[in-house]
CSV table of C-alpha atoms in Angstrom, one decimal:
chain,number,residue,atom,x,y,z
A,1,THR,CA,44.6,-12.8,15.9
A,2,ASP,CA,42.0,-10.1,15.4
A,3,PHE,CA,39.6,-12.7,14.1
A,4,ASP,CA,39.9,-14.8,17.2
A,5,ARG,CA,39.3,-11.8,19.4
A,6,LYS,CA,36.3,-10.7,17.4
A,7,TYR,CA,34.9,-14.2,17.1
A,8,PRO,CA,36.1,-16.3,20.0
A,9,PRO,CA,36.1,-20.1,19.3
A,10,ASP,CA,33.1,-22.1,20.4
A,11,ARG,CA,33.1,-24.6,23.2
A,12,HIS,CA,33.4,-28.2,22.2
A,13,GLY,CA,29.9,-29.4,21.2
A,14,ASP,CA,28.5,-25.9,20.5
A,15,GLU,CA,30.0,-25.6,17.0
A,16,ALA,CA,26.6,-26.2,15.3
A,17,GLY,CA,24.4,-24.3,17.8
A,18,PRO,CA,22.3,-21.3,17.1
A,19,ASN,CA,24.9,-18.9,18.5
A,20,ALA,CA,27.9,-20.6,17.0
A,21,ARG,CA,30.9,-18.8,15.7
A,22,VAL,CA,30.1,-19.6,12.1
A,23,TRP,CA,26.7,-17.8,12.3
A,24,ARG,CA,28.2,-14.7,13.8
A,25,VAL,CA,30.8,-14.5,11.1
A,26,TYR,CA,28.2,-15.1,8.4
A,27,ARG,CA,25.8,-12.5,9.9
A,28,ASP,CA,28.5,-9.8,10.0
A,29,ARG,CA,29.7,-10.6,6.5
A,30,VAL,CA,26.2,-10.6,5.0
A,31,THR,CA,25.3,-7.4,6.8
A,32,GLU,CA,28.3,-5.7,5.3
A,33,LEU,CA,27.5,-6.9,1.8
A,34,ASP,CA,23.8,-5.9,2.2
A,35,GLU,CA,24.7,-2.4,3.3
A,36,ASP,CA,26.9,-2.0,0.2
A,37,LEU,CA,24.2,-3.4,-2.1
A,38,MET,CA,21.5,-1.2,-0.5
A,39,GLN,CA,23.6,1.9,-0.8
A,40,GLY,CA,24.2,1.1,-4.5
A,41,TRP,CA,20.5,0.6,-5.1
A,42,ASN,CA,19.6,3.7,-3.2
A,43,SER,CA,21.9,5.9,-5.2
A,44,THR,CA,20.7,4.4,-8.5
A,45,LEU,CA,17.1,5.0,-7.5
A,46,ASP,CA,17.9,8.6,-6.7
A,47,VAL,CA,19.2,9.1,-10.2
A,48,LEU,CA,16.2,7.3,-11.6
A,49,LEU,CA,13.8,9.5,-9.6
A,50,ILE,CA,15.6,12.7,-10.8
A,51,PHE,CA,15.4,11.5,-14.4
A,52,ALA,CA,11.7,10.5,-14.1
A,53,GLY,CA,10.8,13.9,-12.6
A,54,LEU,CA,12.6,15.9,-15.3
A,55,PHE,CA,11.2,13.6,-18.1
A,56,SER,CA,7.7,14.0,-16.7
A,57,ALA,CA,8.0,17.8,-16.5
A,58,ILE,CA,9.2,18.0,-20.2
A,59,VAL,CA,6.5,15.5,-21.4
A,60,THR,CA,3.8,17.5,-19.6
A,61,ALA,CA,4.8,20.6,-21.6
A,62,PHE,CA,4.4,18.6,-24.8
A,63,VAL,CA,1.1,17.1,-23.6
A,64,ILE,CA,-0.3,20.5,-22.9
A,65,GLU,CA,0.7,21.7,-26.3
A,66,ALA,CA,-0.4,18.6,-28.1
A,67,THR,CA,-3.9,18.4,-26.5
A,68,THR,CA,-4.9,21.6,-28.4
A,69,GLN,CA,-5.1,19.5,-31.5
A,70,LEU,CA,-7.9,17.5,-29.9
A,71,GLN,CA,-10.1,20.5,-29.0
A,72,HIS,CA,-12.4,22.8,-30.9
A,73,ASP,CA,-11.0,25.8,-32.7
A,74,TYR,CA,-12.7,28.4,-30.7
A,75,THR,CA,-11.0,31.3,-32.6
A,76,GLN,CA,-12.7,30.1,-35.8
A,77,TYR,CA,-16.0,29.9,-34.1
A,78,THR,CA,-15.6,33.4,-32.6
A,79,ALA,CA,-14.5,34.9,-36.0
A,80,ILE,CA,-17.6,33.4,-37.7
A,81,GLY,CA,-19.9,34.7,-34.9
A,82,VAL,CA,-18.4,38.2,-35.1
A,83,PHE,CA,-18.7,38.2,-38.8
A,84,ALA,CA,-22.3,37.1,-38.6
A,85,VAL,CA,-23.1,39.9,-36.1
A,86,LEU,CA,-21.4,42.5,-38.2
A,87,ALA,CA,-23.1,41.3,-41.4
A,88,ALA,CA,-26.5,41.4,-39.6
A,89,LEU,CA,-25.8,44.9,-38.3
A,90,ASN,CA,-24.4,46.3,-41.5
A,91,GLY,CA,-26.8,44.6,-43.9
A,92,THR,CA,-24.4,44.8,-46.8
A,93,VAL,CA,-22.8,41.3,-46.6
A,94,ALA,CA,-24.8,38.1,-46.5
A,95,ALA,CA,-24.5,36.5,-43.1
A,96,PRO,CA,-23.1,33.0,-42.9
A,97,SER,CA,-25.9,30.4,-43.0
A,98,SER,CA,-24.6,28.3,-40.1
A,99,LEU,CA,-22.0,28.1,-37.5
A,100,PRO,CA,-19.7,25.1,-37.2
A,101,ASP,CA,-21.2,22.1,-35.3
A,102,PHE,CA,-19.4,21.8,-32.0
A,103,ASN,CA,-21.0,18.6,-31.0
A,104,HIS,CA,-18.7,16.7,-33.3
A,105,VAL,CA,-14.9,17.3,-33.4
A,106,GLN,CA,-12.9,16.0,-36.3
A,107,VAL,CA,-9.5,15.0,-35.2
A,108,ALA,CA,-6.8,13.6,-37.4
A,109,SER,CA,-5.8,10.0,-36.6
A,110,ARG,CA,-2.2,11.3,-36.5
A,111,SER,CA,-3.1,13.7,-33.7
A,112,ARG,CA,-4.7,10.9,-31.8
A,113,TRP,CA,-1.7,8.7,-32.1
A,114,ILE,CA,0.7,11.5,-31.1
A,115,ASN,CA,-1.4,12.4,-28.1
A,116,GLY,CA,-1.7,8.7,-27.1
A,117,ILE,CA,2.0,8.3,-27.2
A,118,TRP,CA,2.6,11.5,-25.2
A,119,PHE,CA,0.1,10.4,-22.5
A,120,ALA,CA,1.4,6.8,-22.5
A,121,SER,CA,5.0,8.1,-21.9
A,122,LEU,CA,3.8,10.4,-19.2
A,123,ALA,CA,1.9,7.6,-17.5
A,124,LEU,CA,4.9,5.2,-17.7
A,125,ALA,CA,7.3,7.9,-16.3
A,126,LEU,CA,4.9,8.4,-13.3
A,127,ILE,CA,4.5,4.7,-12.8
A,128,ASP,CA,8.3,4.4,-12.9
A,129,ALA,CA,8.7,7.1,-10.2
A,130,LEU,CA,6.0,5.4,-8.1
A,131,LEU,CA,7.8,2.1,-8.2
A,132,ALA,CA,11.1,3.7,-7.4
A,133,ILE,CA,9.6,5.4,-4.4
A,134,LEU,CA,8.1,2.1,-3.2
A,135,VAL,CA,11.5,0.3,-3.7
A,136,LYS,CA,13.3,3.1,-1.7
A,137,GLN,CA,10.7,2.6,1.1
A,138,TRP,CA,11.3,-1.1,1.1
A,139,LEU,CA,15.1,-0.5,1.2
A,140,VAL,CA,14.6,1.7,4.3
A,141,GLU,CA,12.5,-1.0,5.9
A,142,TYR,CA,14.9,-3.8,5.0
A,143,GLY,CA,17.9,-1.8,6.3
A,144,SER,CA,16.3,-1.1,9.6
A,145,ARG,CA,16.0,-4.8,10.4
């Protein structure tokens, strides 16, 4: 049979040795199963990496927009400054007594929570991508042995 040609029977007394027929059969079968399993993991990790990359790009756009809620409103500061200069030059309108204090920013707790969630989701997506890359590298190393 094909099996006997591929795996010739052992000599009498060598059936339990390190190069016995049973170990050759076992190694070939396990290698075949490992290759199928590694190919499945590799393709799943490819999909996961694509998803993590797209998700990170989209979340980054939201993070850029949401962080404006945590910063000073420079347009208001500029408008008050221009108004003060014009009032001083014109002399007809009373100049504002003070400009806003930029040493202290008042941020709504809702904005902090939203930004915290955006940053956490971005961090988790990047950690996920890093772990997927590490697992792919491990699969390459495992497959080469």
